mmCIF file of C-alpha atoms in Angstrom:
data_model
loop_
_atom_site.group_PDB
_atom_site.id
_atom_site.type_symbol
_atom_site.label_atom_id
_atom_site.label_comp_id
_atom_site.label_asym_id
_atom_site.label_seq_id
_atom_site.Cartn_x
_atom_site.Cartn_y
_atom_site.Cartn_z
ATOM 1 C CA PHE A 288 120.331 82.919 74.397
ATOM 2 C CA GLU A 289 119.509 83.237 70.716
ATOM 3 C CA LEU A 290 120.458 86.246 68.644
ATOM 4 C CA GLU A 291 118.356 87.225 65.659
ATOM 5 C CA SER A 292 118.687 90.240 63.384
ATOM 6 C CA GLY A 293 118.481 93.148 65.779
ATOM 7 C CA ARG A 294 116.810 91.157 68.588
ATOM 8 C CA VAL A 295 117.989 89.051 71.484
ATOM 9 C CA HIS A 296 115.865 86.349 73.059
ATOM 10 C CA ALA A 297 116.566 84.639 76.370
ATOM 11 C CA VAL A 298 115.606 81.001 76.194
ATOM 12 C CA ARG A 299 114.605 79.691 79.577
ATOM 13 C CA PRO A 300 112.525 76.621 80.469
ATOM 14 C CA VAL A 301 109.478 77.177 82.641
ATOM 15 C CA GLU A 302 108.941 74.245 84.941
ATOM 16 C CA VAL A 303 105.619 75.110 86.531
ATOM 17 C CA MET A 304 103.797 75.935 83.344
ATOM 18 C CA GLU A 305 101.949 73.267 81.416
ATOM 19 C CA ARG A 306 99.475 73.680 78.581
ATOM 20 C CA ARG A 307 97.071 70.876 77.857
ATOM 21 C CA PRO A 308 94.861 70.674 74.756
ATOM 22 C CA SER A 309 91.276 71.753 75.262
ATOM 23 C CA SER A 310 88.445 69.562 73.976
ATOM 24 C CA ALA A 311 86.223 72.585 73.417
ATOM 25 C CA SER A 312 88.435 74.383 70.959
ATOM 26 C CA THR A 313 91.861 73.940 69.421
ATOM 27 C CA THR A 314 92.644 77.613 69.980
ATOM 28 C CA GLU A 315 91.379 77.877 73.557
ATOM 29 C CA LEU A 316 94.030 77.849 76.259
ATOM 30 C CA SER A 317 93.655 75.208 78.954
ATOM 31 C CA PRO A 318 94.083 75.996 82.663
ATOM 32 C CA GLN A 319 97.573 76.809 83.833
ATOM 33 C CA ARG A 320 99.167 74.322 86.162
ATOM 34 C CA GLY A 321 101.748 74.688 88.914
ATOM 35 C CA LYS A 322 102.726 73.648 92.424
ATOM 36 C CA SER A 323 101.890 75.859 95.402
ATOM 37 C CA GLN A 324 103.306 75.460 98.892
ATOM 38 C CA PHE A 325 101.486 75.861 102.207
ATOM 39 C CA PHE A 326 102.484 75.839 105.873
ATOM 40 C CA VAL A 327 99.778 74.016 107.838
ATOM 41 C CA GLU A 328 99.917 74.568 111.590
ATOM 42 C CA LYS A 329 97.688 71.693 112.705
ATOM 43 C CA ILE A 330 99.697 68.877 111.142
ATOM 44 C CA CYS A 331 101.143 66.742 113.914
ATOM 45 C CA CYS A 332 101.019 63.179 112.571
ATOM 46 C CA ALA A 333 100.085 61.013 109.587
ATOM 47 C CA SER A 334 96.365 61.117 110.405
ATOM 48 C CA GLU A 335 96.137 64.826 109.583
ATOM 49 C CA ALA A 336 98.071 64.205 106.377
ATOM 50 C CA ASN A 337 95.488 61.623 105.275
ATOM 51 C CA GLN A 338 92.669 63.986 106.160
ATOM 52 C CA ILE A 339 94.223 66.803 104.116
ATOM 53 C CA ARG A 340 94.621 64.489 101.117
ATOM 54 C CA SER A 341 90.999 63.423 101.451
ATOM 55 C CA VAL A 342 89.715 66.997 101.697
ATOM 56 C CA LEU A 343 91.753 68.345 98.786
ATOM 57 C CA GLY A 344 91.355 65.246 96.623
ATOM 58 C CA LYS A 345 87.707 66.126 96.024
ATOM 59 C CA VAL A 346 88.429 69.653 94.767
ATOM 60 C CA ASN A 347 88.196 70.354 91.046
ATOM 61 C CA GLY A 348 91.537 71.529 89.645
ATOM 62 C CA ILE A 349 93.760 69.813 92.215
ATOM 63 C CA ASN A 350 95.924 67.133 90.605
ATOM 64 C CA GLU A 351 98.271 65.957 93.347
ATOM 65 C CA VAL A 352 98.942 66.584 97.033
ATOM 66 C CA SER A 353 102.199 65.778 98.827
ATOM 67 C CA ILE A 354 102.822 66.423 102.525
ATOM 68 C CA ASN A 355 105.881 66.688 104.745
ATOM 69 C CA THR A 356 104.619 66.140 108.282
ATOM 70 C CA THR A 357 107.994 67.028 109.795
ATOM 71 C CA THR A 358 108.065 70.556 108.360
ATOM 72 C CA LYS A 359 104.247 70.841 108.225
ATOM 73 C CA MET A 360 104.498 71.744 104.550
ATOM 74 C CA VAL A 361 101.831 70.801 102.008
ATOM 75 C CA TYR A 362 102.622 70.884 98.283
ATOM 76 C CA VAL A 363 99.636 71.093 95.946
ATOM 77 C CA ASP A 364 99.871 70.558 92.192
ATOM 78 C CA HIS A 365 96.847 72.375 90.810
ATOM 79 C CA ASP A 366 95.329 74.168 87.822
ATOM 80 C CA PHE A 367 95.418 77.626 89.322
ATOM 81 C CA ASP A 368 92.977 79.049 86.779
ATOM 82 C CA LEU A 369 90.395 76.688 88.302
ATOM 83 C CA THR A 370 91.499 76.609 91.931
ATOM 84 C CA SER A 371 93.880 79.256 93.242
ATOM 85 C CA ALA A 372 96.336 78.919 96.117
ATOM 86 C CA ALA A 373 94.070 81.177 98.174
ATOM 87 C CA ASP A 374 91.175 78.800 97.469
ATOM 88 C CA VAL A 375 93.239 75.844 98.694
ATOM 89 C CA ALA A 376 94.141 77.695 101.906
ATOM 90 C CA SER A 377 90.489 78.622 102.459
ATOM 91 C CA ILE A 378 89.396 75.000 102.034
ATOM 92 C CA LEU A 379 91.957 73.820 104.575
ATOM 93 C CA ASN A 380 91.108 76.609 107.003
ATOM 94 C CA ALA A 381 87.426 75.728 106.767
ATOM 95 C CA GLU A 382 88.503 72.423 108.306
ATOM 96 C CA ARG A 383 90.538 74.330 110.935
ATOM 97 C CA PHE A 384 93.952 73.221 109.717
ATOM 98 C CA GLY A 385 95.539 76.682 109.976
ATOM 99 C CA ALA A 386 96.953 76.885 106.433
ATOM 100 C CA HIS A 387 99.145 79.727 105.160
ATOM 101 C CA VAL A 388 100.262 80.224 101.547
ATOM 102 C CA LYS A 389 104.056 80.156 101.296
ATOM 103 C CA LYS A 390 104.412 79.973 97.507
ATOM 104 C CA ASP A 391 101.696 80.757 94.970
ATOM 105 C CA ALA A 392 102.160 78.902 91.668
ATOM 106 C CA ALA A 393 100.186 81.556 89.782
ATOM 107 C CA LEU A 394 102.504 84.352 90.955
ATOM 108 C CA GLN A 395 105.592 82.297 90.134
ATOM 109 C CA ALA A 396 104.281 81.503 86.672
ATOM 110 C CA ALA A 397 103.494 85.169 86.026
ATOM 111 C CA ALA A 398 107.080 86.082 86.892
ATOM 112 C CA LYS A 399 108.394 83.523 84.409
ATOM 113 C CA THR A 400 106.239 84.301 81.399
ATOM 114 C CA GLY A 401 109.045 85.933 79.439
ATOM 115 C CA VAL A 402 112.005 88.190 79.026
ATOM 116 C CA PRO A 403 111.581 91.841 80.085
ATOM 117 C CA THR A 404 111.164 94.005 77.002
ATOM 118 C CA ASP A 405 111.379 97.431 78.630
ATOM 119 C CA ALA A 406 114.964 97.206 79.919
ATOM 120 C CA TYR A 407 117.570 99.643 78.589
ATOM 121 C CA VAL A 408 121.336 99.122 78.378
ATOM 122 C CA GLN A 409 124.137 101.432 77.309
ATOM 123 C CA SER A 410 126.430 100.519 74.436
ATOM 124 C CA THR A 411 129.480 102.471 73.266
ATOM 125 C CA PHE A 412 130.820 102.812 69.714
ATOM 126 C CA ASP A 413 134.102 104.031 68.240
ATOM 127 C CA LEU A 414 133.748 106.991 65.853
ATOM 128 C CA SER A 415 137.445 107.553 65.202
ATOM 129 C CA LYS A 416 137.173 106.452 61.565
ATOM 130 C CA VAL A 417 134.276 108.851 61.062
ATOM 131 C CA LEU A 418 135.493 111.959 62.884
ATOM 132 C CA SER A 419 139.256 111.812 62.375
ATOM 133 C CA GLY A 420 140.636 114.511 60.084
ATOM 134 C CA LEU A 421 137.510 116.666 60.223
ATOM 135 C CA THR A 422 137.322 120.252 61.409
ATOM 136 C CA GLU A 423 135.349 121.096 64.548
ATOM 137 C CA ASP A 424 132.419 122.319 62.499
ATOM 138 C CA GLU A 425 132.482 119.193 60.342
ATOM 139 C CA GLN A 426 132.675 116.990 63.429
ATOM 140 C CA GLU A 427 129.678 118.766 64.950
ATOM 141 C CA SER A 428 127.746 118.474 61.707
ATOM 142 C CA THR A 429 128.590 114.779 61.354
ATOM 143 C CA SER A 430 127.636 114.115 64.985
ATOM 144 C CA ASN A 431 124.258 115.746 64.450
ATOM 145 C CA SER A 432 123.743 113.680 61.297
ATOM 146 C CA ILE A 433 124.461 110.440 63.171
ATOM 147 C CA LYS A 434 121.981 111.377 65.898
ATOM 148 C CA TYR A 435 119.395 112.289 63.265
ATOM 149 C CA CYS A 436 119.848 108.952 61.475
ATOM 150 C CA LEU A 437 119.212 106.993 64.648
ATOM 151 C CA GLU A 438 116.292 109.137 65.793
ATOM 152 C CA LYS A 439 114.635 108.907 62.371
ATOM 153 C CA LYS A 440 115.131 105.165 62.106
ATOM 154 C CA PHE A 441 114.018 104.187 65.608
ATOM 155 C CA VAL A 442 110.813 105.955 66.598
ATOM 156 C CA ASN A 443 109.257 103.350 68.933
ATOM 157 C CA GLU A 444 111.382 103.994 72.022
ATOM 158 C CA GLU A 445 114.043 101.495 70.975
ATOM 159 C CA ILE A 446 116.525 104.249 71.846
ATOM 160 C CA LYS A 447 116.247 106.433 74.935
ATOM 161 C CA LEU A 448 119.368 108.607 74.652
ATOM 162 C CA THR A 449 122.157 109.216 72.130
ATOM 163 C CA THR A 450 125.353 110.994 73.219
ATOM 164 C CA ILE A 451 128.462 111.817 71.161
ATOM 165 C CA ASP A 452 131.760 112.802 72.758
ATOM 166 C CA VAL A 453 133.707 114.569 70.013
ATOM 167 C CA LEU A 454 136.930 114.723 72.036
ATOM 168 C CA LYS A 455 136.938 110.983 72.754
ATOM 169 C CA GLN A 456 135.327 110.263 69.386
ATOM 170 C CA THR A 457 132.790 107.906 70.910
ATOM 171 C CA LEU A 458 129.066 107.351 70.536
ATOM 172 C CA SER A 459 126.986 106.200 73.534
ATOM 173 C CA VAL A 460 123.485 104.841 72.998
ATOM 174 C CA GLU A 461 120.931 103.762 75.607
ATOM 175 C CA HIS A 462 118.786 101.201 73.836
ATOM 176 C CA ARG A 463 116.377 98.336 74.486
ATOM 177 C CA PRO A 464 118.353 95.198 73.570
ATOM 178 C CA TYR A 465 115.199 93.101 73.211
ATOM 179 C CA PHE A 466 114.302 95.123 70.107
ATOM 180 C CA LEU A 467 117.633 96.647 69.088
ATOM 181 C CA THR A 468 121.116 95.187 69.573
ATOM 182 C CA ALA A 469 124.428 97.012 69.351
ATOM 183 C CA SER A 470 125.086 95.172 66.080
ATOM 184 C CA GLY A 471 121.784 96.482 64.778
ATOM 185 C CA ILE A 472 122.913 100.046 65.483
ATOM 186 C CA VAL A 473 126.179 99.417 63.624
ATOM 187 C CA ASP A 474 124.248 98.055 60.642
ATOM 188 C CA VAL A 475 122.023 101.133 60.488
ATOM 189 C CA LEU A 476 124.945 103.554 60.618
ATOM 190 C CA ASP A 477 126.868 101.467 58.097
ATOM 191 C CA SER A 478 123.961 101.791 55.676
ATOM 192 C CA HIS A 479 124.476 105.581 55.913
ATOM 193 C CA MET A 480 128.198 105.188 55.186
ATOM 194 C CA TYR A 481 129.318 105.722 58.798
ATOM 195 C CA ASP A 482 132.108 103.269 59.653
ATOM 196 C CA VAL A 483 131.676 102.639 63.382
ATOM 197 C CA SER A 484 132.663 99.728 65.598
ATOM 198 C CA ILE A 485 131.401 98.428 68.946
ATOM 199 C CA THR A 486 133.522 99.320 71.961
ATOM 200 C CA LEU A 487 131.108 98.079 74.622
ATOM 201 C CA ASP A 488 127.978 96.004 73.985
ATOM 202 C CA GLY A 489 125.606 96.581 76.898
ATOM 203 C CA GLY A 490 123.365 93.724 75.796
ATOM 204 C CA ALA A 491 126.145 91.161 75.436
ATOM 205 C CA ASP A 492 125.257 87.591 76.489
ATOM 206 C CA GLY A 493 121.769 88.660 77.551
ATOM 207 C CA LEU A 494 122.847 89.448 81.113
ATOM 208 C CA TRP A 495 120.385 92.349 81.139
ATOM 209 C CA ALA A 496 117.567 89.790 80.879
ATOM 210 C CA LEU A 497 118.833 87.493 83.620
ATOM 211 C CA ALA A 498 119.232 90.414 86.010
ATOM 212 C CA LEU A 499 115.534 91.275 85.733
ATOM 213 C CA MET A 500 114.036 87.810 85.504
ATOM 214 C CA ASP A 501 112.761 86.102 88.646
ATOM 215 C CA VAL A 502 115.182 83.233 89.095
ATOM 216 C CA ASP A 503 113.987 80.249 91.102
ATOM 217 C CA LYS A 504 115.551 79.798 94.481
ATOM 218 C CA GLU A 505 115.960 76.473 96.188
ATOM 219 C CA ASP A 506 113.232 75.622 98.602
ATOM 220 C CA THR A 507 114.262 76.264 102.170
ATOM 221 C CA ILE A 508 112.710 74.880 105.290
ATOM 222 C CA ASP A 509 111.162 77.761 107.157
ATOM 223 C CA GLN A 510 111.706 77.869 110.881
ATOM 224 C CA HIS A 511 108.419 78.060 112.733
ATOM 225 C CA LYS A 512 108.230 78.512 116.465
ATOM 226 C CA THR A 513 106.250 75.753 118.125
ATOM 227 C CA SER A 514 105.145 75.577 121.728
ATOM 228 C CA VAL A 515 103.511 73.043 124.008
ATOM 229 C CA ARG A 516 100.101 73.904 125.352
ATOM 230 C CA PRO A 517 99.995 74.714 129.093
ATOM 231 C CA THR A 518 97.301 72.080 129.579
ATOM 232 C CA ILE A 519 99.623 69.407 128.183
ATOM 233 C CA ILE A 520 102.410 70.540 130.500
ATOM 234 C CA LEU A 521 100.084 70.425 133.538
ATOM 235 C CA SER A 522 98.800 67.017 132.512
ATOM 236 C CA GLY A 523 102.366 65.700 132.399
ATOM 237 C CA VAL A 524 103.285 67.261 135.724
ATOM 238 C CA PHE A 525 100.266 65.772 137.529
ATOM 239 C CA TRP A 526 100.906 62.374 135.945
ATOM 240 C CA ILE A 527 104.491 62.390 137.253
ATOM 241 C CA ILE A 528 103.259 63.372 140.716
ATOM 242 C CA SER A 529 100.685 60.572 140.678
ATOM 243 C CA MET A 530 103.464 58.045 140.020
ATOM 244 C CA PHE A 531 104.774 58.674 143.570
ATOM 245 C CA SER A 532 101.689 56.808 144.811
ATOM 246 C CA LEU A 533 103.429 53.596 143.805
ATOM 247 C CA ILE A 534 105.714 54.052 146.798
ATOM 248 C CA GLY A 535 102.724 53.242 148.957
ATOM 249 C CA GLY A 536 102.033 54.197 152.534
ATOM 250 C CA LYS A 537 101.438 57.899 153.069
ATOM 251 C CA TRP A 538 102.081 58.523 149.355
ATOM 252 C CA ASP A 539 99.121 56.434 148.276
ATOM 253 C CA TYR A 540 96.728 59.372 148.118
ATOM 254 C CA LEU A 541 98.743 60.856 145.244
ATOM 255 C CA LYS A 542 97.105 58.361 142.923
ATOM 256 C CA TYR A 543 94.107 60.671 142.820
ATOM 257 C CA VAL A 544 96.285 63.389 141.259
ATOM 258 C CA ALA A 545 96.149 61.255 138.112
ATOM 259 C CA LEU A 546 92.557 62.434 137.721
ATOM 260 C CA LEU A 547 93.851 65.969 137.321
ATOM 261 C CA SER A 548 96.261 64.710 134.668
ATOM 262 C CA VAL A 549 93.329 63.223 132.754
ATOM 263 C CA ALA A 550 91.259 66.370 133.231
ATOM 264 C CA PHE A 551 93.920 68.572 131.660
ATOM 265 C CA GLY A 552 94.973 66.106 128.961
ATOM 266 C CA LEU A 553 91.576 64.933 127.770
ATOM 267 C CA PRO A 554 90.174 68.163 126.181
ATOM 268 C CA PRO A 555 92.831 68.461 123.409
ATOM 269 C CA ILE A 556 92.377 64.776 122.560
ATOM 270 C CA ALA A 557 88.598 65.178 122.547
ATOM 271 C CA MET A 558 88.806 68.211 120.246
ATOM 272 C CA LYS A 559 91.004 66.324 117.805
ATOM 273 C CA ALA A 560 88.593 63.381 117.876
ATOM 274 C CA LEU A 561 85.655 65.676 117.182
ATOM 275 C CA ARG A 562 87.447 67.228 114.193
ATOM 276 C CA THR A 563 88.122 63.745 112.839
ATOM 277 C CA LEU A 564 84.478 62.753 113.292
ATOM 278 C CA ARG A 565 83.385 65.981 111.632
ATOM 279 C CA ARG A 566 85.473 65.127 108.541
ATOM 280 C CA PHE A 567 84.149 61.517 108.588
ATOM 281 C CA HIS A 568 87.636 60.029 109.039
ATOM 282 C CA PHE A 569 87.381 57.063 111.389
#
């Protein structure tokens, strides 16, 4: 964190954001770039992975595609101003891959654009040097003067609430640390000859900013329930039964059960072959 006169800035690197110079204009912002994550149901082997790379590789705005066939996760590095995560999912679903957006780079980038400026914290100040030795009326008058100084100086919602406890001789201020630090309040009161000191700095170390910023979490492997198609199960069962025909004799007729195994197992294979032919992947 960097502290400047009356303002605190949280310095935080943004990994998914990248600005590239535009050839059209030196002042024009280029597309924003990031990595989105997708769960793709129809990935079962390397062939689908190659098909997905081929399909997405032709799309404008997509820079890189990486695939984990074990977890069925697809990671797409793309310029999301040109091609959004929803666009990528739609392209994959048009090819019947069953894609679902798990992480949208645009949403992540939006959450990382900067430090929240509308957060308020409460800081406490010691007024013992100001109020000690004064009568009750003088203490009340001085308290009102301190409040007036702060309200007159900060008129843009830098301060939400100012409270003075005469008995405890403390000043509590709810302020926006992005625009006004506790030290800044002390400086203002000092310029009006009020000798106050900080008891509690609500904006210390910038923790107020970290609490509101969207911190990256480590990628976790989502658990997805998978099931075997009934036709595949039946195909396997009939194939096992047909193997008893090898015993010979009265078991020989079971060899014809293998036809049922083929009948149940062939359609899924044929559908996959047709999808491959449709995408021109041979």
